[in-house]
Tab-separated table of N, CA, C and O and ligand atoms in Angstrom:
chain	number	residue	atom	x	y	z
O	1	MET	N	-16.858	11.437	-8.138
O	1	MET	CA	-17.278	10.136	-8.657
O	1	MET	C	-16.709	9.012	-7.789
O	1	MET	O	-15.556	9.072	-7.386
O	2	GLU	N	-17.526	7.999	-7.520
O	2	GLU	CA	-17.041	6.841	-6.770
O	2	GLU	C	-15.989	6.115	-7.580
O	2	GLU	O	-16.173	5.881	-8.769
O	3	GLU	N	-14.875	5.803	-6.949
O	3	GLU	CA	-13.851	5.017	-7.643
O	3	GLU	C	-13.201	4.053	-6.658
O	3	GLU	O	-13.426	4.127	-5.457
O	4	LYS	N	-12.351	3.169	-7.226
O	4	LYS	CA	-11.670	2.160	-6.413
O	4	LYS	C	-10.186	2.448	-6.357
O	4	LYS	O	-9.618	3.003	-7.304
O	5	THR	N	-9.569	2.063	-5.267
O	5	THR	CA	-8.120	2.115	-5.185
O	5	THR	C	-7.625	0.903	-4.404
O	5	THR	O	-8.414	0.184	-3.793
O	6	LEU	N	-6.301	0.690	-4.456
O	6	LEU	CA	-5.719	-0.448	-3.744
O	6	LEU	C	-4.845	0.036	-2.601
O	6	LEU	O	-3.991	0.909	-2.782
O	7	LEU	N	-5.056	-0.553	-1.448
O	7	LEU	CA	-4.189	-0.351	-0.284
O	7	LEU	C	-3.455	-1.651	-0.005
O	7	LEU	O	-4.086	-2.719	-0.004
O	8	LEU	N	-2.136	-1.573	0.212
O	8	LEU	CA	-1.406	-2.726	0.739
O	8	LEU	C	-0.881	-2.357	2.119
O	8	LEU	O	-0.255	-1.287	2.277
O	9	ILE	N	-1.125	-3.201	3.091
O	9	ILE	CA	-0.510	-3.039	4.410
O	9	ILE	C	0.744	-3.909	4.394
O	9	ILE	O	0.677	-5.120	4.189
O	10	LYS	N	1.910	-3.247	4.529
O	10	LYS	CA	3.208	-3.891	4.273
O	10	LYS	C	3.699	-4.701	5.477
O	10	LYS	O	3.188	-4.555	6.596
O	11	PRO	N	4.743	-5.550	5.241
O	11	PRO	CA	5.207	-6.464	6.298
O	11	PRO	C	5.593	-5.816	7.627
O	11	PRO	O	5.386	-6.422	8.688
O	12	ASN	N	6.130	-4.582	7.617
O	12	ASN	CA	6.494	-3.991	8.920
O	12	ASN	C	5.256	-3.693	9.760
O	12	ASN	O	5.279	-3.811	10.995
O	13	ALA	N	4.149	-3.329	9.095
O	13	ALA	CA	2.919	-3.006	9.831
O	13	ALA	C	2.179	-4.270	10.269
O	13	ALA	O	1.651	-4.325	11.384
O	14	THR	N	2.152	-5.304	9.419
O	14	THR	CA	1.471	-6.541	9.842
O	14	THR	C	2.241	-7.187	10.997
O	14	THR	O	1.635	-7.699	11.935
O	15	ALA	N	3.603	-7.119	10.942
O	15	ALA	CA	4.424	-7.717	12.007
O	15	ALA	C	4.172	-7.025	13.342
O	15	ALA	O	4.325	-7.639	14.402
O	16	ARG	N	3.807	-5.744	13.296
O	16	ARG	CA	3.552	-4.985	14.536
O	16	ARG	C	2.078	-4.984	14.939
O	16	ARG	O	1.657	-4.199	15.776
O	17	ASN	N	1.305	-5.870	14.278
O	17	ASN	CA	-0.126	-6.016	14.629
O	17	ASN	C	-0.917	-4.717	14.446
O	17	ASN	O	-1.729	-4.351	15.293
O	18	LYS	N	-0.654	-4.059	13.310
O	18	LYS	CA	-1.346	-2.797	13.022
O	18	LYS	C	-2.405	-2.927	11.923
O	18	LYS	O	-2.912	-1.912	11.428
O	19	ILE	N	-2.741	-4.161	11.542
O	19	ILE	CA	-3.748	-4.351	10.483
O	19	ILE	C	-5.080	-3.716	10.902
O	19	ILE	O	-5.668	-2.927	10.160
O	20	GLY	N	-5.537	-4.037	12.085
O	20	GLY	CA	-6.827	-3.527	12.556
O	20	GLY	C	-6.830	-2.016	12.682
O	20	GLY	O	-7.796	-1.351	12.275
O	21	ALA	N	-5.760	-1.462	13.230
O	21	ALA	CA	-5.694	-0.003	13.420
O	21	ALA	C	-5.742	0.714	12.075
O	21	ALA	O	-6.429	1.737	11.927
O	22	ILE	N	-5.021	0.188	11.090
O	22	ILE	CA	-4.978	0.840	9.771
O	22	ILE	C	-6.323	0.702	9.057
O	22	ILE	O	-6.844	1.672	8.504
O	23	LEU	N	-6.905	-0.494	9.100
O	23	LEU	CA	-8.226	-0.661	8.446
O	23	LEU	C	-9.283	0.198	9.138
O	23	LEU	O	-10.189	0.736	8.494
O	24	SER	N	-9.164	0.367	10.441
O	24	SER	CA	-10.093	1.210	11.183
O	24	SER	C	-9.967	2.670	10.728
O	24	SER	O	-10.977	3.351	10.516
O	25	MET	N	-8.735	3.150	10.545
O	25	MET	CA	-8.540	4.521	10.046
O	25	MET	C	-9.173	4.693	8.676
O	25	MET	O	-9.802	5.712	8.381
O	26	VAL	N	-8.978	3.684	7.828
O	26	VAL	CA	-9.513	3.735	6.469
O	26	VAL	C	-11.047	3.814	6.509
O	26	VAL	O	-11.656	4.670	5.856
O	27	GLU	N	-11.668	2.969	7.298
O	27	GLU	CA	-13.141	2.983	7.392
O	27	GLU	C	-13.643	4.289	8.008
O	27	GLU	O	-14.651	4.843	7.565
O	28	SER	N	-12.935	4.792	8.996
O	28	SER	CA	-13.346	6.057	9.646
O	28	SER	C	-13.264	7.236	8.696
O	28	SER	O	-13.882	8.270	8.938
O	29	ASN	N	-12.463	7.082	7.645
O	29	ASN	CA	-12.296	8.170	6.680
O	29	ASN	C	-13.143	7.989	5.428
O	29	ASN	O	-12.820	8.547	4.372
O	30	GLY	N	-14.196	7.226	5.547
O	30	GLY	CA	-15.204	7.195	4.491
O	30	GLY	C	-15.011	6.148	3.412
O	30	GLY	O	-15.761	6.129	2.429
O	31	PHE	N	-14.015	5.280	3.587
O	31	PHE	CA	-13.789	4.229	2.583
O	31	PHE	C	-14.593	2.984	2.952
O	31	PHE	O	-14.695	2.629	4.135
O	32	THR	N	-15.108	2.315	1.938
O	32	THR	CA	-15.722	1.000	2.106
O	32	THR	C	-14.718	-0.050	1.649
O	32	THR	O	-14.118	0.086	0.578
O	33	ILE	N	-14.507	-1.066	2.487
O	33	ILE	CA	-13.626	-2.172	2.113
O	33	ILE	C	-14.435	-3.135	1.265
O	33	ILE	O	-15.349	-3.792	1.766
O	34	GLU	N	-14.085	-3.203	-0.018
O	34	GLU	CA	-14.844	-4.056	-0.954
O	34	GLU	C	-14.335	-5.486	-0.976
O	34	GLU	O	-15.105	-6.427	-1.109
O	35	GLU	N	-12.981	-5.616	-0.910
O	35	GLU	CA	-12.371	-6.950	-0.855
O	35	GLU	C	-11.138	-6.857	0.006
O	35	GLU	O	-10.494	-5.807	0.090
O	36	LEU	N	-10.781	-8.004	0.631
O	36	LEU	CA	-9.666	-8.045	1.575
O	36	LEU	C	-8.927	-9.372	1.398
O	36	LEU	O	-9.558	-10.399	1.211
O	37	LYS	N	-7.582	-9.308	1.473
O	37	LYS	CA	-6.801	-10.519	1.236
O	37	LYS	C	-5.509	-10.464	2.061
O	37	LYS	O	-4.817	-9.437	2.052
O	38	LEU	N	-5.192	-11.541	2.761
O	38	LEU	CA	-3.925	-11.658	3.498
O	38	LEU	C	-3.049	-12.628	2.728
O	38	LEU	O	-3.472	-13.758	2.460
O	39	PHE	N	-1.839	-12.187	2.357
O	39	PHE	CA	-1.019	-13.029	1.474
O	39	PHE	C	0.463	-12.701	1.643
O	39	PHE	O	0.827	-11.767	2.371
O	40	ARG	N	1.309	-13.469	0.966
O	40	ARG	CA	2.739	-13.170	0.873
O	40	ARG	C	3.083	-12.905	-0.572
O	40	ARG	O	2.521	-13.515	-1.470
O	41	MET	N	4.034	-12.004	-0.788
O	41	MET	CA	4.452	-11.646	-2.139
O	41	MET	C	5.671	-12.490	-2.514
O	41	MET	O	6.635	-12.526	-1.744
O	42	ASN	N	5.631	-13.158	-3.676
O	42	ASN	CA	6.838	-13.833	-4.149
O	42	ASN	C	7.592	-12.882	-5.092
O	42	ASN	O	7.118	-11.787	-5.404
O	43	GLY	N	8.777	-13.306	-5.528
O	43	GLY	CA	9.619	-12.430	-6.336
O	43	GLY	C	8.988	-12.037	-7.655
O	43	GLY	O	9.118	-10.896	-8.115
O	44	ASP	N	8.280	-12.970	-8.248
O	44	ASP	CA	7.628	-12.705	-9.536
O	44	ASP	C	6.552	-11.632	-9.389
O	44	ASP	O	6.482	-10.689	-10.192
O	45	LEU	N	5.737	-11.748	-8.350
O	45	LEU	CA	4.682	-10.747	-8.130
O	45	LEU	C	5.300	-9.381	-7.795
O	45	LEU	O	4.838	-8.349	-8.277
O	46	ALA	N	6.378	-9.392	-6.988
O	46	ALA	CA	7.050	-8.118	-6.649
O	46	ALA	C	7.544	-7.425	-7.923
O	46	ALA	O	7.344	-6.218	-8.107
O	47	ASP	N	8.165	-8.183	-8.815
O	47	ASP	CA	8.690	-7.595	-10.065
O	47	ASP	C	7.568	-7.041	-10.936
O	47	ASP	O	7.745	-6.019	-11.613
O	48	ARG	N	6.422	-7.709	-10.936
O	48	ARG	CA	5.310	-7.222	-11.764
O	48	ARG	C	4.618	-6.031	-11.102
O	48	ARG	O	4.278	-5.050	-11.761
O	49	PHE	N	4.424	-6.122	-9.781
O	49	PHE	CA	3.731	-5.041	-9.072
O	49	PHE	C	4.538	-3.744	-9.126
O	49	PHE	O	3.994	-2.660	-9.354
O	50	TYR	N	5.866	-3.871	-8.897
O	50	TYR	CA	6.737	-2.700	-8.875
O	50	TYR	C	7.556	-2.580	-10.163
O	50	TYR	O	8.718	-2.166	-10.118
O	51	ALA	N	6.943	-2.921	-11.290
O	51	ALA	CA	7.657	-2.940	-12.582
O	51	ALA	C	8.392	-1.624	-12.852
O	51	ALA	O	9.517	-1.640	-13.363
O	52	GLU	N	7.781	-0.487	-12.475
O	52	GLU	CA	8.423	0.807	-12.779
O	52	GLU	C	9.676	1.047	-11.931
O	52	GLU	O	10.464	1.952	-12.239
O	53	HIS	N	9.859	0.265	-10.849
O	53	HIS	CA	11.016	0.464	-9.971
O	53	HIS	C	12.116	-0.573	-10.176
O	53	HIS	O	13.217	-0.408	-9.643
O	54	VAL	N	11.826	-1.660	-10.917
O	54	VAL	CA	12.841	-2.696	-11.150
O	54	VAL	C	14.049	-2.028	-11.817
O	54	VAL	O	13.891	-1.280	-12.775
O	55	GLY	N	15.247	-2.260	-11.277
O	55	GLY	CA	16.450	-1.652	-11.850
O	55	GLY	C	16.912	-0.410	-11.104
O	55	GLY	O	18.054	0.011	-11.266
O	56	LYS	N	16.019	0.191	-10.271
O	56	LYS	CA	16.445	1.348	-9.480
O	56	LYS	C	17.320	0.876	-8.308
O	56	LYS	O	17.224	-0.281	-7.896
O	57	ASP	N	18.122	1.805	-7.777
O	57	ASP	CA	19.071	1.389	-6.731
O	57	ASP	C	18.369	0.824	-5.495
O	57	ASP	O	18.884	-0.094	-4.853
O	58	PHE	N	17.180	1.339	-5.169
O	58	PHE	CA	16.507	0.863	-3.956
O	58	PHE	C	15.672	-0.392	-4.198
O	58	PHE	O	15.133	-0.963	-3.245
O	59	TYR	N	15.564	-0.852	-5.445
O	59	TYR	CA	14.636	-1.949	-5.727
O	59	TYR	C	14.984	-3.271	-5.021
O	59	TYR	O	14.082	-3.920	-4.463
O	60	PRO	N	16.265	-3.693	-4.992
O	60	PRO	CA	16.555	-4.961	-4.295
O	60	PRO	C	16.086	-4.952	-2.837
O	60	PRO	O	15.533	-5.940	-2.353
O	61	GLU	N	16.279	-3.821	-2.151
O	61	GLU	CA	15.836	-3.704	-0.760
O	61	GLU	C	14.301	-3.692	-0.671
O	61	GLU	O	13.711	-4.319	0.216
O	62	LEU	N	13.667	-2.985	-1.603
O	62	LEU	CA	12.193	-2.943	-1.633
O	62	LEU	C	11.632	-4.354	-1.850
O	62	LEU	O	10.699	-4.778	-1.152
O	63	LYS	N	12.221	-5.085	-2.780
O	63	LYS	CA	11.764	-6.450	-3.081
O	63	LYS	C	11.958	-7.371	-1.874
O	63	LYS	O	11.042	-8.105	-1.489
O	64	ARG	N	13.146	-7.296	-1.270
O	64	ARG	CA	13.431	-8.132	-0.096
O	64	ARG	C	12.409	-7.847	1.015
O	64	ARG	O	11.841	-8.759	1.614
O	65	PHE	N	12.171	-6.574	1.245
O	65	PHE	CA	11.229	-6.178	2.300
O	65	PHE	C	9.811	-6.672	1.999
O	65	PHE	O	9.133	-7.229	2.876
O	66	MET	N	9.360	-6.487	0.764
O	66	MET	CA	7.978	-6.873	0.434
O	66	MET	C	7.775	-8.386	0.477
O	66	MET	O	6.642	-8.861	0.616
O	67	MET	N	8.894	-9.156	0.371
O	67	MET	CA	8.799	-10.616	0.457
O	67	MET	C	9.024	-11.123	1.886
O	67	MET	O	8.984	-12.334	2.127
O	68	SER	N	9.255	-10.209	2.837
O	68	SER	CA	9.715	-10.610	4.172
O	68	SER	C	8.598	-11.000	5.144
O	68	SER	O	8.884	-11.466	6.240
O	69	GLY	N	7.348	-10.813	4.763
O	69	GLY	CA	6.282	-11.148	5.711
O	69	GLY	C	4.899	-10.990	5.104
O	69	GLY	O	4.754	-10.838	3.890
O	70	ARG	N	3.912	-10.994	5.978
O	70	ARG	CA	2.522	-10.945	5.525
O	70	ARG	C	2.133	-9.556	5.034
O	70	ARG	O	2.585	-8.550	5.565
O	71	ILE	N	1.286	-9.557	4.007
O	71	ILE	CA	0.752	-8.320	3.425
O	71	ILE	C	-0.770	-8.428	3.416
O	71	ILE	O	-1.308	-9.516	3.183
O	72	VAL	N	-1.443	-7.312	3.682
O	72	VAL	CA	-2.896	-7.261	3.490
O	72	VAL	C	-3.186	-6.395	2.278
O	72	VAL	O	-2.668	-5.275	2.175
O	73	GLY	N	-3.981	-6.916	1.361
O	73	GLY	CA	-4.444	-6.138	0.223
O	73	GLY	C	-5.910	-5.791	0.432
O	73	GLY	O	-6.688	-6.651	0.858
O	74	ALA	N	-6.267	-4.540	0.173
O	74	ALA	CA	-7.673	-4.122	0.330
O	74	ALA	C	-8.085	-3.289	-0.868
O	74	ALA	O	-7.383	-2.340	-1.235
O	75	ILE	N	-9.205	-3.672	-1.476
O	75	ILE	CA	-9.820	-2.816	-2.494
O	75	ILE	C	-10.762	-1.875	-1.757
O	75	ILE	O	-11.678	-2.322	-1.052
O	76	LEU	N	-10.493	-0.571	-1.910
O	76	LEU	CA	-11.256	0.457	-1.187
O	76	LEU	C	-12.058	1.299	-2.156
O	76	LEU	O	-11.584	1.625	-3.246
O	77	LYS	N	-13.254	1.682	-1.734
O	77	LYS	CA	-14.137	2.456	-2.592
O	77	LYS	C	-14.645	3.703	-1.865
O	77	LYS	O	-14.970	3.634	-0.666
O	78	ARG	N	-14.661	4.825	-2.549
O	78	ARG	CA	-15.308	6.063	-2.084
O	78	ARG	C	-15.176	7.109	-3.190
O	78	ARG	O	-14.549	6.853	-4.213
O	79	GLU	N	-15.747	8.297	-2.979
O	79	GLU	CA	-15.541	9.422	-3.903
O	79	GLU	C	-14.052	9.752	-3.924
O	79	GLU	O	-13.431	9.841	-2.849
O	80	GLU	N	-13.485	9.970	-5.104
O	80	GLU	CA	-12.075	10.369	-5.239
O	80	GLU	C	-11.151	9.487	-4.394
O	80	GLU	O	-10.279	9.986	-3.677
O	81	ALA	N	-11.362	8.184	-4.482
O	81	ALA	CA	-10.657	7.246	-3.604
O	81	ALA	C	-9.131	7.360	-3.715
O	81	ALA	O	-8.431	7.312	-2.701
O	82	VAL	N	-8.614	7.527	-4.942
O	82	VAL	CA	-7.155	7.532	-5.121
O	82	VAL	C	-6.527	8.705	-4.372
O	82	VAL	O	-5.607	8.531	-3.561
O	83	VAL	N	-7.027	9.903	-4.638
O	83	VAL	CA	-6.467	11.116	-4.017
O	83	VAL	C	-6.693	11.111	-2.506
O	83	VAL	O	-5.792	11.438	-1.727
O	84	LYS	N	-7.895	10.723	-2.081
O	84	LYS	CA	-8.224	10.745	-0.652
O	84	LYS	C	-7.378	9.745	0.127
O	84	LYS	O	-6.962	10.023	1.256
O	85	LEU	N	-7.117	8.565	-0.470
O	85	LEU	CA	-6.292	7.590	0.249
O	85	LEU	C	-4.850	8.079	0.344
O	85	LEU	O	-4.202	7.919	1.378
O	86	ARG	N	-4.348	8.696	-0.723
O	86	ARG	CA	-2.964	9.185	-0.670
O	86	ARG	C	-2.813	10.310	0.361
O	86	ARG	O	-1.771	10.420	1.013
O	87	GLU	N	-3.852	11.114	0.536
O	87	GLU	CA	-3.828	12.132	1.608
O	87	GLU	C	-3.756	11.462	2.983
O	87	GLU	O	-2.988	11.879	3.841
O	88	LEU	N	-4.579	10.426	3.156
O	88	LEU	CA	-4.625	9.740	4.458
O	88	LEU	C	-3.322	8.990	4.742
O	88	LEU	O	-2.891	8.880	5.887
O	89	VAL	N	-2.666	8.503	3.683
O	89	VAL	CA	-1.440	7.713	3.825
O	89	VAL	C	-0.236	8.610	4.146
O	89	VAL	O	0.604	8.252	4.973
O	90	GLY	N	-0.138	9.764	3.489
O	90	GLY	CA	0.966	10.684	3.755
O	90	GLY	C	2.188	10.454	2.877
O	90	GLY	O	2.193	9.566	2.028
O	91	ASN	N	3.216	11.267	3.093
O	91	ASN	CA	4.444	11.239	2.286
O	91	ASN	C	5.092	9.850	2.280
O	91	ASN	O	5.056	9.143	3.280
O	92	THR	N	5.714	9.498	1.139
O	92	THR	CA	6.401	8.202	1.021
O	92	THR	C	7.386	7.983	2.165
O	92	THR	O	7.490	6.885	2.715
O	93	ASP	N	8.137	9.044	2.512
O	93	ASP	CA	9.107	8.957	3.609
O	93	ASP	C	8.372	9.181	4.933
O	93	ASP	O	7.889	10.289	5.197
O	94	SER	N	8.304	8.146	5.744
O	94	SER	CA	7.526	8.221	6.991
O	94	SER	C	7.929	9.414	7.850
O	94	SER	O	7.086	10.013	8.525
O	95	ALA	N	9.216	9.775	7.806
O	95	ALA	CA	9.712	10.888	8.629
O	95	ALA	C	9.150	12.231	8.156
O	95	ALA	O	9.108	13.193	8.924
O	96	LYS	N	8.748	12.289	6.887
O	96	LYS	CA	8.215	13.538	6.330
O	96	LYS	C	6.688	13.552	6.277
O	96	LYS	O	6.082	14.553	5.880
O	97	ALA	N	6.058	12.443	6.635
O	97	ALA	CA	4.595	12.340	6.540
O	97	ALA	C	3.926	13.228	7.586
O	97	ALA	O	4.371	13.308	8.737
O	98	ALA	N	2.862	13.924	7.171
O	98	ALA	CA	2.148	14.837	8.072
O	98	ALA	C	1.599	14.093	9.289
O	98	ALA	O	1.216	12.916	9.195
O	99	LEU	N	1.560	14.794	10.386
O	99	LEU	CA	1.050	14.248	11.640
O	99	LEU	C	-0.351	13.670	11.435
O	99	LEU	O	-1.194	14.293	10.796
O	100	GLY	N	-0.579	12.484	11.967
O	100	GLY	CA	-1.908	11.887	11.884
O	100	GLY	C	-2.120	11.014	10.667
O	100	GLY	O	-3.120	10.314	10.584
O	101	THR	N	-1.186	11.051	9.708
O	101	THR	CA	-1.319	10.168	8.550
O	101	THR	C	-0.886	8.742	8.929
O	101	THR	O	-0.200	8.536	9.941
O	102	ILE	N	-1.276	7.784	8.088
O	102	ILE	CA	-0.956	6.374	8.392
O	102	ILE	C	0.560	6.179	8.477
O	102	ILE	O	1.071	5.513	9.385
O	103	ARG	N	1.293	6.782	7.541
O	103	ARG	CA	2.761	6.575	7.572
O	103	ARG	C	3.419	7.286	8.749
O	103	ARG	O	4.423	6.798	9.280
O	104	SER	N	2.878	8.424	9.175
O	104	SER	CA	3.468	9.085	10.349
O	104	SER	C	3.240	8.239	11.601
O	104	SER	O	4.076	8.200	12.499
O	105	LEU	N	2.124	7.530	11.649
O	105	LEU	CA	1.795	6.733	12.837
O	105	LEU	C	2.469	5.370	12.819
O	105	LEU	O	2.905	4.875	13.856
O	106	TYR	N	2.541	4.732	11.630
O	106	TYR	CA	2.938	3.322	11.577
O	106	TYR	C	4.152	3.026	10.703
O	106	TYR	O	4.563	1.876	10.607
O	107	GLY	N	4.722	4.037	10.045
O	107	GLY	CA	5.897	3.824	9.205
O	107	GLY	C	7.181	3.994	9.997
O	107	GLY	O	7.214	4.720	10.987
O	108	GLN	N	8.242	3.324	9.510
O	108	GLN	CA	9.554	3.450	10.170
O	108	GLN	C	10.554	4.241	9.336
O	108	GLN	O	11.540	4.741	9.846
O	109	SER	N	10.346	4.268	8.017
O	109	SER	CA	11.340	4.868	7.116
O	109	SER	C	10.703	5.047	5.739
O	109	SER	O	9.499	4.870	5.577
O	110	LYS	N	11.529	5.351	4.743
O	110	LYS	CA	11.027	5.480	3.373
O	110	LYS	C	10.665	4.119	2.791
O	110	LYS	O	9.678	3.981	2.070
O	111	GLY	N	11.471	3.121	3.084
O	111	GLY	CA	11.196	1.777	2.589
O	111	GLY	C	10.106	1.096	3.420
O	111	GLY	O	9.113	0.613	2.887
O	112	GLU	N	10.323	1.069	4.729
O	112	GLU	CA	9.356	0.420	5.634
O	112	GLU	C	8.309	1.453	6.029
O	112	GLU	O	8.256	1.920	7.172
O	113	ASN	N	7.474	1.808	5.047
O	113	ASN	CA	6.543	2.923	5.227
O	113	ASN	C	5.092	2.464	5.438
O	113	ASN	O	4.161	3.203	5.162
O	114	ALA	N	4.953	1.251	5.947
O	114	ALA	CA	3.667	0.715	6.462
O	114	ALA	C	2.619	0.363	5.412
O	114	ALA	O	1.939	-0.654	5.563
O	115	VAL	N	2.462	1.201	4.396
O	115	VAL	CA	1.408	0.949	3.407
O	115	VAL	C	1.822	1.412	2.016
O	115	VAL	O	2.703	2.259	1.851
O	116	HIS	N	1.143	0.848	1.034
O	116	HIS	CA	1.213	1.320	-0.347
O	116	HIS	C	-0.192	1.754	-0.742
O	116	HIS	O	-1.174	1.102	-0.370
O	117	ALA	N	-0.295	2.847	-1.518
O	117	ALA	CA	-1.588	3.288	-2.062
O	117	ALA	C	-1.386	3.615	-3.536
O	117	ALA	O	-0.410	4.290	-3.899
O	118	SER	N	-2.290	3.169	-4.388
O	118	SER	CA	-2.186	3.413	-5.834
O	118	SER	C	-2.085	4.910	-6.116
O	118	SER	O	-2.744	5.722	-5.450
O	119	ASP	N	-1.289	5.292	-7.153
O	119	ASP	CA	-1.075	6.723	-7.416
O	119	ASP	C	-1.989	7.308	-8.499
O	119	ASP	O	-1.926	8.513	-8.763
O	120	SER	N	-2.814	6.492	-9.145
O	120	SER	CA	-3.764	6.991	-10.150
O	120	SER	C	-4.840	5.924	-10.346
O	120	SER	O	-4.633	4.756	-9.987
O	121	PRO	N	-5.977	6.294	-10.936
O	121	PRO	CA	-7.006	5.283	-11.209
O	121	PRO	C	-6.482	4.177	-12.138
O	121	PRO	O	-6.849	3.009	-11.971
O	122	GLU	N	-5.598	4.537	-13.071
O	122	GLU	CA	-5.024	3.534	-13.987
O	122	GLU	C	-4.130	2.561	-13.209
O	122	GLU	O	-4.195	1.345	-13.415
O	123	SER	N	-3.284	3.090	-12.325
O	123	SER	CA	-2.443	2.220	-11.482
O	123	SER	C	-3.320	1.340	-10.605
O	123	SER	O	-3.021	0.158	-10.401
O	124	ALA	N	-4.385	1.911	-10.069
O	124	ALA	CA	-5.281	1.135	-9.196
O	124	ALA	C	-5.839	-0.069	-9.947
O	124	ALA	O	-5.830	-1.189	-9.433
O	125	ALA	N	-6.293	0.150	-11.181
O	125	ALA	CA	-6.865	-0.954	-11.963
O	125	ALA	C	-5.813	-2.027	-12.224
O	125	ALA	O	-6.077	-3.230	-12.090
O	126	ARG	N	-4.600	-1.599	-12.580
O	126	ARG	CA	-3.508	-2.543	-12.862
O	126	ARG	C	-3.136	-3.327	-11.601
O	126	ARG	O	-3.003	-4.549	-11.618
O	127	GLU	N	-2.994	-2.623	-10.486
O	127	GLU	CA	-2.563	-3.249	-9.238
O	127	GLU	C	-3.648	-4.172	-8.673
O	127	GLU	O	-3.343	-5.247	-8.151
O	128	ILE	N	-4.903	-3.754	-8.765
O	128	ILE	CA	-6.009	-4.602	-8.285
O	128	ILE	C	-6.027	-5.911	-9.080
O	128	ILE	O	-6.177	-7.000	-8.520
O	129	ALA	N	-5.829	-5.815	-10.386
O	129	ALA	CA	-5.836	-7.023	-11.225
O	129	ALA	C	-4.685	-7.966	-10.845
O	129	ALA	O	-4.828	-9.190	-10.902
O	130	LEU	N	-3.539	-7.392	-10.455
O	130	LEU	CA	-2.398	-8.230	-10.069
O	130	LEU	C	-2.604	-8.937	-8.741
O	130	LEU	O	-2.233	-10.094	-8.576
O	131	ILE	N	-3.189	-8.223	-7.782
O	131	ILE	CA	-3.313	-8.781	-6.429
O	131	ILE	C	-4.567	-9.642	-6.292
O	131	ILE	O	-4.549	-10.689	-5.653
O	132	PHE	N	-5.668	-9.200	-6.895
O	132	PHE	CA	-6.929	-9.933	-6.783
O	132	PHE	C	-7.212	-10.646	-8.105
O	132	PHE	O	-8.076	-10.243	-8.862
O	133	THR	N	-6.427	-11.681	-8.366
O	133	THR	CA	-6.568	-12.401	-9.636
O	133	THR	C	-7.702	-13.423	-9.527
O	133	THR	O	-7.928	-13.979	-8.481
G	201	LIG	P1	5.244	2.492	-2.334
G	201	LIG	O1	4.110	3.427	-2.226
G	201	LIG	O2	5.011	1.069	-2.015
G	201	LIG	O3	5.839	2.577	-3.828
G	201	LIG	C1	7.180	2.283	-4.125
G	201	LIG	C2	7.995	2.077	-2.889
G	201	LIG	O4	9.386	2.147	-3.070
G	201	LIG	C3	7.692	3.186	-1.918
G	201	LIG	O5	6.408	3.010	-1.377
G	201	LIG	C4	8.832	3.071	-0.938
G	201	LIG	O6	8.566	2.141	0.089
G	201	LIG	C5	9.930	2.537	-1.836
G	201	LIG	N1	10.903	3.573	-2.114
G	201	LIG	C6	10.760	4.617	-2.910
G	201	LIG	N2	11.875	5.345	-2.923
G	201	LIG	C7	12.744	4.734	-2.105
G	201	LIG	C8	14.057	5.008	-1.705
G	201	LIG	N3	14.735	6.062	-2.161
G	201	LIG	N4	14.624	4.163	-0.855
G	201	LIG	C9	13.950	3.070	-0.395
G	201	LIG	N5	12.685	2.750	-0.756
G	201	LIG	C10	12.094	3.588	-1.591
């Protein structure tokens, strides 16, 4: 079934001029870009977007990083979009991400892992509503 998911291209990837390369990979893998937005995350949006992580030991660093530069948000559509995008993105820890995945190519670490991809259709709907208000 056709579904939607959210991709965020994080500050480490935008700073390295990898927006085009990442969007090109996404399009080459059968996704249609439905909406696109270049923006910065403030603290309030970070707390709402990453609500499940607020209070965890890594959250202050995650928040600082996500507020440190430009982010691209993309609503992507295809069959099984959530699962297919997470396959293309790879493991959260860039060092463990399979060869050829976005994080293996453009991530630096677990925190600076180049992109975020929604983990379920429910998360996708929640995250899309937060970013594309
Ligand atoms: P993301 O897909 O954006 O969802 C939550 C983010 O938290 C995750 O990618 C990582 O960048 C970050 N994260 C998760 N676990 C850790 C960790 N142990 N240390 C640092 N960052 C983490």
